[in-house]
Coordinates of N, CA and C in Angstrom, one line a residue:
X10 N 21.3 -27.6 -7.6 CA 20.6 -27.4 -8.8 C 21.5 -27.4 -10.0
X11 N 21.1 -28.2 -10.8 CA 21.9 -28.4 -11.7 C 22.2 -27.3 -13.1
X12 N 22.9 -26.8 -14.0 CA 23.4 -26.1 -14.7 C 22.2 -26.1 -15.8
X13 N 21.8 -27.0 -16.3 CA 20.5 -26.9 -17.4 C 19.5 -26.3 -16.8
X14 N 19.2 -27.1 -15.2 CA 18.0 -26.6 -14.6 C 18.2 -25.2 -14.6
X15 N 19.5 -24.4 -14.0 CA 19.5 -23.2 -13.9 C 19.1 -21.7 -14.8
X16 N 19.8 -22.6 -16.0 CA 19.8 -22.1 -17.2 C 18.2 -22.2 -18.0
X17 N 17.4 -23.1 -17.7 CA 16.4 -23.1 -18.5 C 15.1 -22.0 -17.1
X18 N 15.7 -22.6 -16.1 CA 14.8 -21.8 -15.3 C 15.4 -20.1 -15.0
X19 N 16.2 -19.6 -15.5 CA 16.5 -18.3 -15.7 C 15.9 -17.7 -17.2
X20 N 15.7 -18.7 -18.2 CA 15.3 -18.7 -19.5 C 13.8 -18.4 -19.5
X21 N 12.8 -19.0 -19.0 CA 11.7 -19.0 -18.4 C 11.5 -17.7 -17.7
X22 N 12.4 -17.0 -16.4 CA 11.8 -16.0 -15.7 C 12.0 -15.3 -16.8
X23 N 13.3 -15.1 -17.7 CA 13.2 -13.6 -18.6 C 11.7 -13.5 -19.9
X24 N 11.7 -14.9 -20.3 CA 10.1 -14.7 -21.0 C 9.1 -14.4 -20.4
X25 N 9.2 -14.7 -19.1 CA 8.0 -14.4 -18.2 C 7.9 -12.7 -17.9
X26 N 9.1 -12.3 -18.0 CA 8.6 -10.8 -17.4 C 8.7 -10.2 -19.0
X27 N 9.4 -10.8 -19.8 CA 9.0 -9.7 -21.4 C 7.5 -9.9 -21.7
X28 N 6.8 -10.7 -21.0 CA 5.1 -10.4 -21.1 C 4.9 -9.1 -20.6
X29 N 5.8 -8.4 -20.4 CA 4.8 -6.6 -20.0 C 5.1 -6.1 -20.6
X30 N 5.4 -6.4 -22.0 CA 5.4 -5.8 -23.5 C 4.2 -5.3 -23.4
X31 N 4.4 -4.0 -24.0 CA 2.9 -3.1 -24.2 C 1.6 -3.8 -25.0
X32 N 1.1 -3.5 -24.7 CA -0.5 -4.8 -25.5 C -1.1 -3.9 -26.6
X33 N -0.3 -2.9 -27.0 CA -0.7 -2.5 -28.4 C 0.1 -2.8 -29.6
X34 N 1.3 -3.9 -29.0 CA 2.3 -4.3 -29.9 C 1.5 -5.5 -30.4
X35 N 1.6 -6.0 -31.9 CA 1.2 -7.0 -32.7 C 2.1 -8.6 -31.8
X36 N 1.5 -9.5 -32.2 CA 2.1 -10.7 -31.1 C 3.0 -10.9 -31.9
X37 N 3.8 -10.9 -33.2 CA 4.8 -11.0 -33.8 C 5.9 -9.8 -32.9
X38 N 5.6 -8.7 -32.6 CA 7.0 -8.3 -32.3 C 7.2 -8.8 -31.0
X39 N 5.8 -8.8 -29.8 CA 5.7 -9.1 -28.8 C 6.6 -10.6 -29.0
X40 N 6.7 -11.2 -29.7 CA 7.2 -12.8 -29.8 C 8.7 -12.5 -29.8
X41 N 8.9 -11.5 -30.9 CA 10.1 -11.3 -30.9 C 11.4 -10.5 -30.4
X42 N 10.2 -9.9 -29.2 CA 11.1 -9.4 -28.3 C 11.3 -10.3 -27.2
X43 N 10.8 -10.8 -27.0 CA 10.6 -11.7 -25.6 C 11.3 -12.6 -26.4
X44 N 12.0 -13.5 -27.1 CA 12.7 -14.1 -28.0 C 14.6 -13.7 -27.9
X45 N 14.2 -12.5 -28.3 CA 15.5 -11.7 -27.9 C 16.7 -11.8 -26.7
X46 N 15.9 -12.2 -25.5 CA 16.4 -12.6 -24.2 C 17.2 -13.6 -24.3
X47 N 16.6 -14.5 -25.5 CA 16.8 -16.0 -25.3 C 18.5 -16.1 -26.3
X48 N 18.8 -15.0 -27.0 CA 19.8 -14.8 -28.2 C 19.4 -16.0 -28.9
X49 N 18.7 -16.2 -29.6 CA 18.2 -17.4 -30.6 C 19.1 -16.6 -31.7
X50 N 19.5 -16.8 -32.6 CA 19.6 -16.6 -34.1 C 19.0 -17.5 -34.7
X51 N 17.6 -16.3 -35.2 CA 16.6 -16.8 -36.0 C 16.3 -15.5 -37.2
X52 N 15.9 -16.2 -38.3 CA 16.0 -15.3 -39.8 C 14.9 -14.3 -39.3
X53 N 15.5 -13.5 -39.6 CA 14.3 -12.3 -39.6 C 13.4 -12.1 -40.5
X54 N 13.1 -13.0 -41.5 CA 11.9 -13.3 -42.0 C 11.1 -14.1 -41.4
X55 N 11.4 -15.4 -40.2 CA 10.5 -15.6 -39.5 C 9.9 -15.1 -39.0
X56 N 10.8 -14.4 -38.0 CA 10.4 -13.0 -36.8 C 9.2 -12.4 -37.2
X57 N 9.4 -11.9 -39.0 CA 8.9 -10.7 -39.3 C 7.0 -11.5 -39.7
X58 N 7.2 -13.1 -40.0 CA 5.9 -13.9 -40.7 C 4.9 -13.6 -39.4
X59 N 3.8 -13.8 -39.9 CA 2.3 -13.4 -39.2 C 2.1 -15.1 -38.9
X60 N 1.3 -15.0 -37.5 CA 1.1 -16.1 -37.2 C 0.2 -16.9 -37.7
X61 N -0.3 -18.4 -38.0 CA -0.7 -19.1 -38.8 C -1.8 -19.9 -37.7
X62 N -2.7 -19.4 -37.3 CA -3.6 -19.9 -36.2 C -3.7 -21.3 -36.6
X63 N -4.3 -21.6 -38.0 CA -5.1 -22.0 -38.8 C -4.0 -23.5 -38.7
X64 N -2.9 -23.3 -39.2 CA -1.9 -24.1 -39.5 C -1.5 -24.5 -37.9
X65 N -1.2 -24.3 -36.7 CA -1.2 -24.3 -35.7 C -2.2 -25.3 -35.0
X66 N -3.6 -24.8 -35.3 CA -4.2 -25.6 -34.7 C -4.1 -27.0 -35.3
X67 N -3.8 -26.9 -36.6 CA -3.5 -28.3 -37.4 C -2.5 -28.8 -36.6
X68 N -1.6 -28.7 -36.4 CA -0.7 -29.2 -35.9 C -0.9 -29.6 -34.5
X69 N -1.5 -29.1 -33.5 CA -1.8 -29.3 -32.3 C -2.7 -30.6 -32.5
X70 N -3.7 -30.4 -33.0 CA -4.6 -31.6 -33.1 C -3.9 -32.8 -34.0
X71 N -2.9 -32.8 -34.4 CA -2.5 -33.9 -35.3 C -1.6 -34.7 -34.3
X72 N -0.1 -33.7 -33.9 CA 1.1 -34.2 -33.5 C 1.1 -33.9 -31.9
X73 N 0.7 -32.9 -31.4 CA 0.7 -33.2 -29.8 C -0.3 -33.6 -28.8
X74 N -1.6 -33.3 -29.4 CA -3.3 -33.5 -28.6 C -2.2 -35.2 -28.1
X75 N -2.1 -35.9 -28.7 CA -1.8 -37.5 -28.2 C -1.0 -37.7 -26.5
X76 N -0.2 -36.2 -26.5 CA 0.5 -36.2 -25.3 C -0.2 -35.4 -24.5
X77 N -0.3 -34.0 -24.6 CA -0.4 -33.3 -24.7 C -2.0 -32.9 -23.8
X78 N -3.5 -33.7 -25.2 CA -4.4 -33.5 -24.9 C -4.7 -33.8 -23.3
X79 N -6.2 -33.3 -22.9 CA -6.1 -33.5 -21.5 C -6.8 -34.8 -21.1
X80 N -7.1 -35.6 -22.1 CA -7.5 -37.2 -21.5 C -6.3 -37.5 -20.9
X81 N -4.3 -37.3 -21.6 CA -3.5 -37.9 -21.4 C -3.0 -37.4 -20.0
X82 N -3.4 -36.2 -20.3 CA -2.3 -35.2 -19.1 C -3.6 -35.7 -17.6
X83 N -4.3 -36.7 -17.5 CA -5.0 -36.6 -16.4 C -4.3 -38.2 -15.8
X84 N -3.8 -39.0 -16.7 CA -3.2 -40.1 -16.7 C -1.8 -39.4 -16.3
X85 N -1.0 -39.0 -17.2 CA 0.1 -38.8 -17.2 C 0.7 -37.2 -16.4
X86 N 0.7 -37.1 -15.5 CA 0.9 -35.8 -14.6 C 2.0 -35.1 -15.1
X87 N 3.0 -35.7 -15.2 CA 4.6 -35.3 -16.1 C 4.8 -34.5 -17.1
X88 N 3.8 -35.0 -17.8 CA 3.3 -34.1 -19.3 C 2.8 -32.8 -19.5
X89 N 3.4 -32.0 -19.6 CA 2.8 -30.5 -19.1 C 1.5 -30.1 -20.5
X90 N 0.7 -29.5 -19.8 CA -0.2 -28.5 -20.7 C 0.3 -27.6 -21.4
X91 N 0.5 -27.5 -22.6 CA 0.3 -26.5 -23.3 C -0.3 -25.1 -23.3
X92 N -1.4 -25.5 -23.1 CA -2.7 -24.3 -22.9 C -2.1 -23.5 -22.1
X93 N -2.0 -21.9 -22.8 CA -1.9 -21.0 -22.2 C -1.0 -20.7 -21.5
X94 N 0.1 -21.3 -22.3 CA 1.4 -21.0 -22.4 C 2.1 -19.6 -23.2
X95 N 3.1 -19.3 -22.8 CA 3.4 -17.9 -23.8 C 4.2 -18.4 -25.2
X96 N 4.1 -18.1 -26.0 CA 4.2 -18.3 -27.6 C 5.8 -18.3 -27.6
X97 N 6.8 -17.2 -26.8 CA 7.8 -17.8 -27.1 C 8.5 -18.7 -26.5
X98 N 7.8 -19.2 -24.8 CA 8.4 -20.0 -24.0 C 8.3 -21.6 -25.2
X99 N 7.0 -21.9 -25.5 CA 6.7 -22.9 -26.2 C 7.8 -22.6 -27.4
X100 N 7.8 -21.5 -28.3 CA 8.8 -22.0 -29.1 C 10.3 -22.1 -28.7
X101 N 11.0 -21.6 -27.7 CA 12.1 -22.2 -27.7 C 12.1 -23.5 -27.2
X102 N 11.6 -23.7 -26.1 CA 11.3 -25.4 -26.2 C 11.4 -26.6 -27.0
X103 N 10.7 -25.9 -28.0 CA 10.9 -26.8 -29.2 C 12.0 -26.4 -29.9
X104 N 12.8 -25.2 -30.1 CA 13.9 -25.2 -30.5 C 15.3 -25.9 -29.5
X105 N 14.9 -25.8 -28.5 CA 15.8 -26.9 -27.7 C 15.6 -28.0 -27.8
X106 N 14.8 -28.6 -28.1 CA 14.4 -30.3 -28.2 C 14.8 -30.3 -29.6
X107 N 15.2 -29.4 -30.8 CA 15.5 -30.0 -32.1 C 16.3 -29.7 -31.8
X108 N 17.4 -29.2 -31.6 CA 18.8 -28.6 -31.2 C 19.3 -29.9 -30.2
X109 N 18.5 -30.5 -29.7 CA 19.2 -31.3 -28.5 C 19.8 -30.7 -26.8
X110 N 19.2 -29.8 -27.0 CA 19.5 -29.0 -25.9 C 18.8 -29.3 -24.9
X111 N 17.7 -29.9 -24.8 CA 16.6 -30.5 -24.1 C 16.5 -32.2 -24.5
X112 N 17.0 -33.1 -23.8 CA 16.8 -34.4 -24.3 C 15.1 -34.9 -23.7
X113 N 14.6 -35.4 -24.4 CA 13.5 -36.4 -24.6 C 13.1 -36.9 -25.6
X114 N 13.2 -38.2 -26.2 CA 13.3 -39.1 -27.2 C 12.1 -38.8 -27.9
X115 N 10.9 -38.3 -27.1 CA 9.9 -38.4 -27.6 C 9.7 -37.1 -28.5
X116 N 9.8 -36.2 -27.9 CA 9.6 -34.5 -27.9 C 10.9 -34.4 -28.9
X117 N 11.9 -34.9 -29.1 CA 12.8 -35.0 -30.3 C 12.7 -34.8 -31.1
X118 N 11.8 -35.8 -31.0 CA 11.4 -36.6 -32.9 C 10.5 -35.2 -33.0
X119 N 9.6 -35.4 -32.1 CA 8.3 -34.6 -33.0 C 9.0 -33.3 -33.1
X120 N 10.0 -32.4 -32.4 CA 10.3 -31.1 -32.5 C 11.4 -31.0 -34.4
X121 N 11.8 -32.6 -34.2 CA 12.6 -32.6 -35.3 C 11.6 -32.9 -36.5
X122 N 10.8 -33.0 -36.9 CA 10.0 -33.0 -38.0 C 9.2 -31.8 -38.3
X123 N 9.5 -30.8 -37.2 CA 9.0 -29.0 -37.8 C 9.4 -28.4 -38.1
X124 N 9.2 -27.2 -39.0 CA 10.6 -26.2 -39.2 C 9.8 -25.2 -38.0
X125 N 10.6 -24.0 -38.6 CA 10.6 -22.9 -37.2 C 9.1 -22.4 -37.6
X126 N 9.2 -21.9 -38.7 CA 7.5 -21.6 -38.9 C 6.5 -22.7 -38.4
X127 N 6.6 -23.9 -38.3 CA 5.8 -24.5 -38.0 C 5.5 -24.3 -36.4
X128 N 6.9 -24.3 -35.8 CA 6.9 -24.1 -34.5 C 6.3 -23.2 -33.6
X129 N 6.6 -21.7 -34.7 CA 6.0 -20.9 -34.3 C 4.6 -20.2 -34.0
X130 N 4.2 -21.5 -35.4 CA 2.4 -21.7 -34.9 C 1.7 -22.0 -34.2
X131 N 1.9 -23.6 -33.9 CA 1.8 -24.2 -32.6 C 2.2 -23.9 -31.9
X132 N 3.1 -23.0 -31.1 CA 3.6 -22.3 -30.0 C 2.4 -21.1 -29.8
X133 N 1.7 -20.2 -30.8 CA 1.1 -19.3 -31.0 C -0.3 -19.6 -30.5
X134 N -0.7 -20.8 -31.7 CA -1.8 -21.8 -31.1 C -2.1 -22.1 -29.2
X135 N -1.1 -22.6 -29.4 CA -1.5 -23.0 -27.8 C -1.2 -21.5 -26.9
X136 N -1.1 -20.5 -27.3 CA -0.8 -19.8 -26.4 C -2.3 -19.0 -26.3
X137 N -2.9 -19.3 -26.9 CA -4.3 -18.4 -27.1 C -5.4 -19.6 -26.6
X138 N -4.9 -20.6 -26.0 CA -5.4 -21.5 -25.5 C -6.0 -20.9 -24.0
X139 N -7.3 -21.1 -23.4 CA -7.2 -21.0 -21.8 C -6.5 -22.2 -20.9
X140 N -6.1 -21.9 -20.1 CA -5.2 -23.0 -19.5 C -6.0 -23.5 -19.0
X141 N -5.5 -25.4 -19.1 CA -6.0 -26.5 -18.6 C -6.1 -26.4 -17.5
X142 N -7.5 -26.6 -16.9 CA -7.0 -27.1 -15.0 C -7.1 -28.6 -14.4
X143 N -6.2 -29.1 -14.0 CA -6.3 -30.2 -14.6 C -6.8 -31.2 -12.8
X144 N -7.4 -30.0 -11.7 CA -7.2 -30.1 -10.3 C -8.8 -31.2 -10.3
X145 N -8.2 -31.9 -10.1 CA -9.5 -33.0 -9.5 C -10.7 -32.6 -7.9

């Protein structure tokens, strides 16, 4: 197994278990603890911004439904679902694909034309998504 694989798949289990953050915590800190794992240095005025459903779903329906939506993902199996994903697995993701830390030409570009607030909507967005099932 390779060193990225390792590294992103130990990245993954620690967000996965900061989901047993208490569920009386607002999703902003819940984001930002589960974040913490990841040692991102990110402004603590992001951290601290309220999520932007609204602006989120804009962005889902503009820049990713194309990959993303599930006409594509029934074609394209490779493409993962979004839906119902956790808000900060999706946003580091995308801070690895602008960072280059995650290469794909495609997911690049689009991660490189967001700022982190943007990120962090569409990350938010799709996490309040019910997951796609995509089983024939």
């Amino acid at each position: 197994m390779t060193l990225v694989l390792k590294a992103s798949l130990l990245t993954a289990g620690l967000l996965l278990s900061s989901s047993a953050i208490a569920a009386t915590e607002s999703p902003e800190i819940e984001f930002s603890k589960a974040l913490a794992v990841t040692e991102l240095k990110l402004d603590k005025a992001l951290l601290a911004q309220k999520f932007d459903l609204t602006q989120g779903e804009m962005l889902a329906n503009t820049r990713c439904i194309a990959c993303h939506g599930s006409a594509m993902l029934g074609m394209m199996p490779t493409y993962p679902s979004l839906m119902g994903q956790k808000t900060a697995y999706l946003f580091k993701q995308l801070i690895d694909f602008k960072q280059g830390d995650r290469t794909d030409p495609i997911m690049q570009a689009q991660a490189g034309m967001l700022s982190q607030a943007e990120m962090k909507n569409v990350a938010y967005y799709y996490s309040q998504q019910a997951p796609l099932s995509l089983t024939k």
